[in-house]
Amino acid sequence: MLVDGDRRVFAVTGRLSVQLLLAVLAACSNHVDTERTPVTRAAEPVGRPDPIVAQAAEVTLRAWLDASREGSRTAAALDTLGACDDGGGSYFPTTLLANYVILPFESRGDTIVGRAEVVTVAEQDVDRRATNRFVARQRIRQDVLEWDLIPVDAQHWVVCNGLRFGYRGADSLTTWRPDSTSYATARALVDSIVAARPE
């Protein structure tokens, strides 16, 4: 049995408990809201490389892509620009590069991840039905690809760990699809895309 004094204590304690519970719920509610509110600093890309470093890496990737374009006069530079220990050899399928647009880079430690939107005009692969033969398909395709750019020194980079381009073998060993296509028609397509490229 509660006396008047006990009733007052119970009423005060009950009110404090309700107020405390409401305060805790409000705090939790505010916490959830702040979790959902985007943080302004997250709008800046994480891992953006230093602009001077990125510029040096971009020069290398651009030179490498120019040298990788089918029929390029600078194809010999691939041996230097792609001189890393990732194998860098002939892997299939391979594609014939016609054009590219460099995209923003990202840094991962001392490596720059270079990206480009590329246009390829054909894809060549090993013929699984015949020994020492290839199959190739002429088509136009756009992809976003990436490569690791690794510093050799402060000013020199090499392109590693990404898709390589280039026609392998000869038409005498390659079956082209569709039937009316060949390496010559694929090269003509490369030339027409390069000619149409805005400077």
Short mmCIF file of C-alpha atoms in Angstrom, two decimals:
data_model
loop_
_atom_site.label_atom_id
_atom_site.label_comp_id
_atom_site.label_asym_id
_atom_site.label_seq_id
_atom_site.Cartn_x
_atom_site.Cartn_y
_atom_site.Cartn_z
CA MET A 1 0.00 0.00 0.00
CA LEU A 2 1.41 3.36 -1.12
CA VAL A 3 1.23 6.41 1.12
CA ASP A 4 1.02 9.89 -0.37
CA GLY A 5 4.80 10.41 -0.19
CA ASP A 6 5.41 7.12 -2.02
CA ARG A 7 2.90 8.06 -4.76
CA ARG A 8 4.75 11.36 -5.37
CA VAL A 9 8.12 9.58 -5.65
CA PHE A 10 6.65 6.98 -8.01
CA ALA A 11 5.02 9.67 -10.18
CA VAL A 12 8.27 11.68 -10.40
CA THR A 13 10.30 8.54 -11.13
CA GLY A 14 7.79 7.48 -13.80
CA ARG A 15 7.95 10.89 -15.48
CA LEU A 16 11.77 10.82 -15.45
CA SER A 17 11.76 7.34 -16.99
CA VAL A 18 9.43 8.45 -19.80
CA GLN A 19 11.51 11.59 -20.42
CA LEU A 20 14.70 9.56 -20.44
CA LEU A 21 13.17 7.05 -22.87
CA LEU A 22 12.02 9.87 -25.18
CA ALA A 23 15.49 11.48 -25.07
CA VAL A 24 17.13 8.16 -25.98
CA LEU A 25 14.70 7.63 -28.87
CA ALA A 26 15.31 11.17 -30.14
CA ALA A 27 19.07 10.66 -29.98
CA CYS A 28 18.78 7.40 -31.91
CA SER A 29 16.52 9.08 -34.44
CA ASN A 30 19.01 11.93 -34.91
CA HIS A 31 21.82 9.41 -35.26
CA VAL A 32 19.97 7.60 -38.05
CA ASP A 33 19.27 10.89 -39.85
CA THR A 34 22.93 11.94 -39.77
CA GLU A 35 23.90 8.54 -41.16
CA ARG A 36 21.60 9.13 -44.13
CA THR A 37 22.78 12.68 -44.78
CA PRO A 38 25.60 12.69 -47.35
CA VAL A 39 28.88 14.05 -46.06
CA THR A 40 30.11 16.88 -48.26
CA ARG A 41 33.74 15.76 -48.30
CA ALA A 42 32.71 12.38 -49.78
CA ALA A 43 31.83 14.24 -53.00
CA GLU A 44 35.55 14.58 -53.74
CA PRO A 45 36.91 11.41 -55.40
CA VAL A 46 38.92 9.27 -53.04
CA GLY A 47 42.35 8.38 -54.37
CA ARG A 48 42.61 11.25 -56.85
CA PRO A 49 46.27 11.46 -57.89
CA ASP A 50 48.37 14.57 -57.64
CA PRO A 51 47.74 16.59 -60.87
CA ILE A 52 51.42 16.72 -61.85
CA VAL A 53 51.83 12.97 -61.28
CA ALA A 54 48.58 12.25 -63.17
CA GLN A 55 49.74 14.36 -66.10
CA ALA A 56 52.99 12.39 -66.43
CA ALA A 57 51.06 9.09 -66.23
CA GLU A 58 48.51 10.33 -68.78
CA VAL A 59 51.26 11.21 -71.26
CA THR A 60 52.49 7.61 -71.01
CA LEU A 61 49.04 6.03 -71.37
CA ARG A 62 48.22 8.29 -74.32
CA ALA A 63 51.52 7.38 -76.06
CA TRP A 64 50.88 3.68 -75.35
CA LEU A 65 47.33 3.83 -76.77
CA ASP A 66 48.57 5.74 -79.84
CA ALA A 67 51.20 3.03 -80.38
CA SER A 68 48.56 0.32 -79.84
CA ARG A 69 46.25 1.69 -82.52
CA GLU A 70 46.22 -0.73 -85.46
CA GLY A 71 48.63 0.46 -88.15
CA SER A 72 50.32 2.98 -85.84
CA ARG A 73 53.67 4.40 -86.95
CA THR A 74 54.81 4.38 -83.30
CA ALA A 75 54.09 0.68 -82.63
CA ALA A 76 57.78 0.05 -81.80
CA ALA A 77 57.35 2.22 -78.68
CA LEU A 78 55.16 -0.51 -77.13
CA ASP A 79 58.28 -2.40 -76.07
CA THR A 80 59.33 0.52 -73.85
CA LEU A 81 55.93 1.86 -72.78
CA GLY A 82 54.70 -1.62 -71.79
CA ALA A 83 57.98 -2.91 -70.35
CA CYS A 84 56.71 -4.38 -67.08
CA ASP A 85 56.83 -7.89 -65.64
CA ASP A 86 53.13 -8.72 -66.10
CA GLY A 87 53.86 -10.84 -69.16
CA GLY A 88 52.63 -8.15 -71.54
CA GLY A 89 52.64 -10.63 -74.42
CA SER A 90 50.02 -11.89 -76.84
CA TYR A 91 46.82 -12.92 -75.11
CA PHE A 92 43.59 -13.96 -76.79
CA PRO A 93 41.08 -12.72 -77.53
CA THR A 94 42.76 -9.56 -78.78
CA THR A 95 41.15 -6.54 -80.38
CA LEU A 96 42.04 -3.97 -83.02
CA LEU A 97 42.07 -0.47 -81.52
CA ALA A 98 40.73 2.43 -83.58
CA ASN A 99 40.15 5.26 -81.13
CA TYR A 100 40.15 6.20 -77.44
CA VAL A 101 39.24 8.92 -74.96
CA ILE A 102 41.19 9.21 -71.70
CA LEU A 103 39.00 9.18 -68.56
CA PRO A 104 39.83 10.42 -65.01
CA PHE A 105 42.57 8.51 -63.20
CA GLU A 106 42.67 7.09 -59.67
CA SER A 107 45.64 6.40 -57.41
CA ARG A 108 46.31 3.22 -55.43
CA GLY A 109 49.51 3.63 -53.48
CA ASP A 110 52.28 4.47 -55.94
CA THR A 111 50.26 3.04 -58.85
CA ILE A 112 47.97 5.14 -61.04
CA VAL A 113 44.91 3.38 -62.45
CA GLY A 114 44.47 4.80 -65.95
CA ARG A 115 41.14 4.47 -67.72
CA ALA A 116 40.02 5.08 -71.28
CA GLU A 117 36.92 4.61 -73.35
CA VAL A 118 38.11 2.69 -76.40
CA VAL A 119 36.62 1.89 -79.79
CA THR A 120 37.71 -1.40 -81.35
CA VAL A 121 36.78 -2.66 -84.82
CA ALA A 122 37.54 -6.38 -84.65
CA GLU A 123 38.22 -9.21 -82.22
CA GLN A 124 40.59 -12.10 -82.92
CA ASP A 125 40.81 -15.39 -81.03
CA VAL A 126 42.40 -18.81 -81.34
CA ASP A 127 40.39 -21.20 -83.51
CA ARG A 128 39.42 -24.00 -81.12
CA ARG A 129 38.55 -26.32 -84.03
CA ALA A 130 41.83 -26.06 -85.95
CA THR A 131 45.48 -26.11 -84.89
CA ASN A 132 47.53 -22.95 -85.42
CA ARG A 133 44.60 -21.00 -86.84
CA PHE A 134 42.63 -17.95 -85.73
CA VAL A 135 39.11 -16.61 -86.06
CA ALA A 136 38.34 -12.90 -86.27
CA ARG A 137 35.10 -10.94 -86.30
CA GLN A 138 34.81 -7.41 -87.62
CA ARG A 139 32.49 -5.24 -85.53
CA ILE A 140 32.55 -1.83 -83.85
CA ARG A 141 32.53 -1.92 -80.06
CA GLN A 142 32.97 0.65 -77.31
CA ASP A 143 34.34 -0.31 -73.87
CA VAL A 144 35.78 1.36 -70.78
CA LEU A 145 39.08 -0.32 -69.90
CA GLU A 146 41.76 0.28 -67.28
CA TRP A 147 45.47 -0.31 -66.85
CA ASP A 148 47.99 0.10 -64.05
CA LEU A 149 50.56 2.83 -64.63
CA ILE A 150 53.64 2.09 -62.57
CA PRO A 151 56.43 4.64 -62.04
CA VAL A 152 59.93 3.79 -63.23
CA ASP A 153 61.19 7.13 -61.89
CA ALA A 154 59.76 10.60 -61.28
CA GLN A 155 59.05 11.25 -64.99
CA HIS A 156 58.73 7.79 -66.56
CA TRP A 157 55.90 5.28 -66.30
CA VAL A 158 55.05 1.90 -67.80
CA VAL A 159 51.62 0.49 -68.68
CA CYS A 160 50.82 -2.86 -67.04
CA ASN A 161 48.02 -5.26 -66.13
CA GLY A 162 45.39 -4.55 -68.73
CA LEU A 163 44.11 -5.56 -72.14
CA ARG A 164 46.63 -5.44 -74.98
CA PHE A 165 45.61 -4.65 -78.55
CA GLY A 166 46.80 -5.80 -81.96
CA TYR A 167 46.30 -8.23 -84.82
CA ARG A 168 48.24 -11.48 -84.54
CA GLY A 169 49.06 -13.86 -87.34
CA ALA A 170 48.09 -13.38 -90.96
CA ASP A 171 44.92 -13.53 -93.04
CA SER A 172 46.11 -16.85 -94.48
CA LEU A 173 45.77 -18.31 -90.95
CA THR A 174 42.64 -16.39 -89.96
CA THR A 175 38.99 -17.01 -90.78
CA TRP A 176 37.14 -13.68 -90.85
CA ARG A 177 33.47 -13.12 -90.13
CA PRO A 178 31.32 -11.88 -91.77
CA ASP A 179 32.56 -13.52 -94.98
CA SER A 180 33.18 -10.25 -96.84
CA THR A 181 35.60 -8.94 -94.18
CA SER A 182 39.37 -9.24 -93.79
CA TYR A 183 42.27 -7.55 -92.07
CA ALA A 184 42.25 -4.99 -94.93
CA THR A 185 38.61 -4.04 -94.29
CA ALA A 186 39.25 -3.81 -90.54
CA ARG A 187 42.25 -1.52 -91.18
CA ALA A 188 40.15 0.63 -93.49
CA LEU A 189 37.58 0.93 -90.70
CA VAL A 190 40.33 2.00 -88.27
CA ASP A 191 41.53 4.64 -90.74
CA SER A 192 38.03 6.02 -91.27
CA ILE A 193 37.42 6.29 -87.51
CA VAL A 194 40.79 8.00 -86.99
CA ALA A 195 40.03 10.43 -89.86
CA ALA A 196 36.66 11.28 -88.31
CA ARG A 197 38.16 11.81 -84.83
CA PRO A 198 37.89 15.42 -83.64
CA GLU A 199 41.27 17.04 -82.97
#
